[in-house]
PDB file of C-alpha atoms in Angstrom:
ATOM      1  CA  MET A1364      63.000  79.739  52.628  1.00 84.00           C
ATOM      2  CA  ASN A1365      63.703  81.393  49.333  1.00 84.00           C
ATOM      3  CA  ASN A1366      65.697  79.427  46.874  1.00 83.00           C
ATOM      4  CA  LEU A1367      68.297  82.131  45.561  1.00 80.00           C
ATOM      5  CA  VAL A1368      68.884  80.084  42.884  1.00 81.00           C
ATOM      6  CA  ALA A1369      65.474  78.859  40.930  1.00 83.00           C
ATOM      7  CA  ASP A1370      65.163  82.229  39.925  1.00 83.00           C
ATOM      8  CA  GLY A1371      68.621  82.338  37.749  1.00 85.00           C
ATOM      9  CA  LYS A1372      69.954  85.628  39.102  1.00 86.00           C
ATOM     10  CA  GLN A1373      72.605  83.164  40.944  1.00 88.00           C
ATOM     11  CA  ARG A1374      73.478  81.194  38.168  1.00 89.00           C
ATOM     12  CA  GLU A1375      77.216  81.915  37.764  1.00 91.00           C
ATOM     13  CA  LEU A1376      77.564  81.791  41.799  1.00 91.00           C
ATOM     14  CA  LEU A1377      76.040  78.075  41.250  1.00 90.00           C
ATOM     15  CA  VAL A1378      78.631  76.850  38.355  1.00 92.00           C
ATOM     16  CA  ALA A1379      81.124  78.146  39.965  1.00 95.00           C
ATOM     17  CA  MET A1380      80.372  76.307  43.175  1.00 94.00           C
ATOM     18  CA  ASN A1381      79.490  73.221  41.657  1.00 92.00           C
ATOM     19  CA  ASP A1382      82.566  73.539  39.843  1.00 94.00           C
ATOM     20  CA  LYS A1383      84.472  74.262  43.345  1.00 96.00           C
ATOM     21  CA  LEU A1384      82.695  70.949  44.353  1.00 92.00           C
ATOM     22  CA  ASN A1385      83.912  68.776  42.030  1.00 89.00           C
ATOM     23  CA  ARG A1386      87.206  69.504  41.653  1.00 91.00           C
ATOM     24  CA  LEU A1387      87.189  69.374  45.395  1.00 90.00           C
ATOM     25  CA  ILE A1388      85.908  65.405  45.163  1.00 83.00           C
ATOM     26  CA  GLU A1389      87.871  64.592  42.538  1.00 84.00           C
ATOM     27  CA  ILE A1390      90.862  65.600  44.563  1.00 88.00           C
ATOM     28  CA  GLU A1391      89.611  64.402  48.040  1.00 83.00           C
ATOM     29  CA  VAL A1392      87.990  60.941  47.054  1.00 76.00           C
ATOM     30  CA  GLY A1393      89.515  60.253  42.902  1.00 75.00           C
ATOM     31  CA  GLU A1394      86.981  58.663  40.907  1.00 73.00           C
ATOM     32  CA  ASP A1395      84.068  58.034  42.955  1.00 69.00           C
ATOM     33  CA  ARG A1396      82.778  54.849  42.964  1.00 68.00           C
ATOM     34  CA  GLY A1397      81.185  55.066  45.827  1.00 68.00           C
ATOM     35  CA  GLN A1398      84.263  53.808  47.622  1.00 68.00           C
ATOM     36  CA  MET A1399      83.608  56.165  50.321  1.00 70.00           C
ATOM     37  CA  LEU A1400      79.932  54.683  51.402  1.00 73.00           C
ATOM     38  CA  THR A1401      79.209  52.546  54.439  1.00 78.00           C
ATOM     39  CA  GLY A1402      81.168  49.294  53.710  1.00 77.00           C
ATOM     40  CA  GLY A1403      82.574  50.624  50.542  1.00 72.00           C
ATOM     41  CA  ILE A1404      82.771  48.236  47.653  1.00 69.00           C
ATOM     42  CA  ASP A1405      82.676  45.620  49.854  1.00 78.00           C
ATOM     43  CA  ALA A1406      79.306  46.340  50.496  1.00 78.00           C
ATOM     44  CA  GLY A1407      78.293  46.521  47.054  1.00 72.00           C
ATOM     45  CA  TRP A1408      78.309  50.595  46.886  1.00 73.00           C
ATOM     46  CA  GLU A1409      80.149  50.214  43.283  1.00 73.00           C
ATOM     47  CA  VAL A1410      79.200  52.191  41.165  1.00 73.00           C
ATOM     48  CA  THR A1411      79.437  50.724  37.438  1.00 77.00           C
ATOM     49  CA  PRO A1412      77.145  51.119  33.915  1.00 79.00           C
ATOM     50  CA  GLU A1413      75.764  47.898  35.184  1.00 79.00           C
ATOM     51  CA  THR A1414      74.764  49.384  38.562  1.00 73.00           C
ATOM     52  CA  MET A1415      73.557  52.572  37.006  1.00 73.00           C
ATOM     53  CA  ALA A1416      71.318  50.572  34.626  1.00 77.00           C
ATOM     54  CA  GLY A1417      68.508  50.230  37.329  1.00 66.00           C
ATOM     55  CA  ALA A1418      68.720  54.024  38.490  1.00 55.00           C
TER      56      ALA A1418
END
């Protein structure tokens, strides 16, 4: 397997695809606080500054 992005030749495509993915996540999920993970926020998945401090 070859990482076609590692050499930098596909940087524009990578950035465009990442932007598209981020837009789709915003449309489908909204603010991603972990609510889409198994058990959701009730299972302790909520992403907050406090939970990210240990990341």
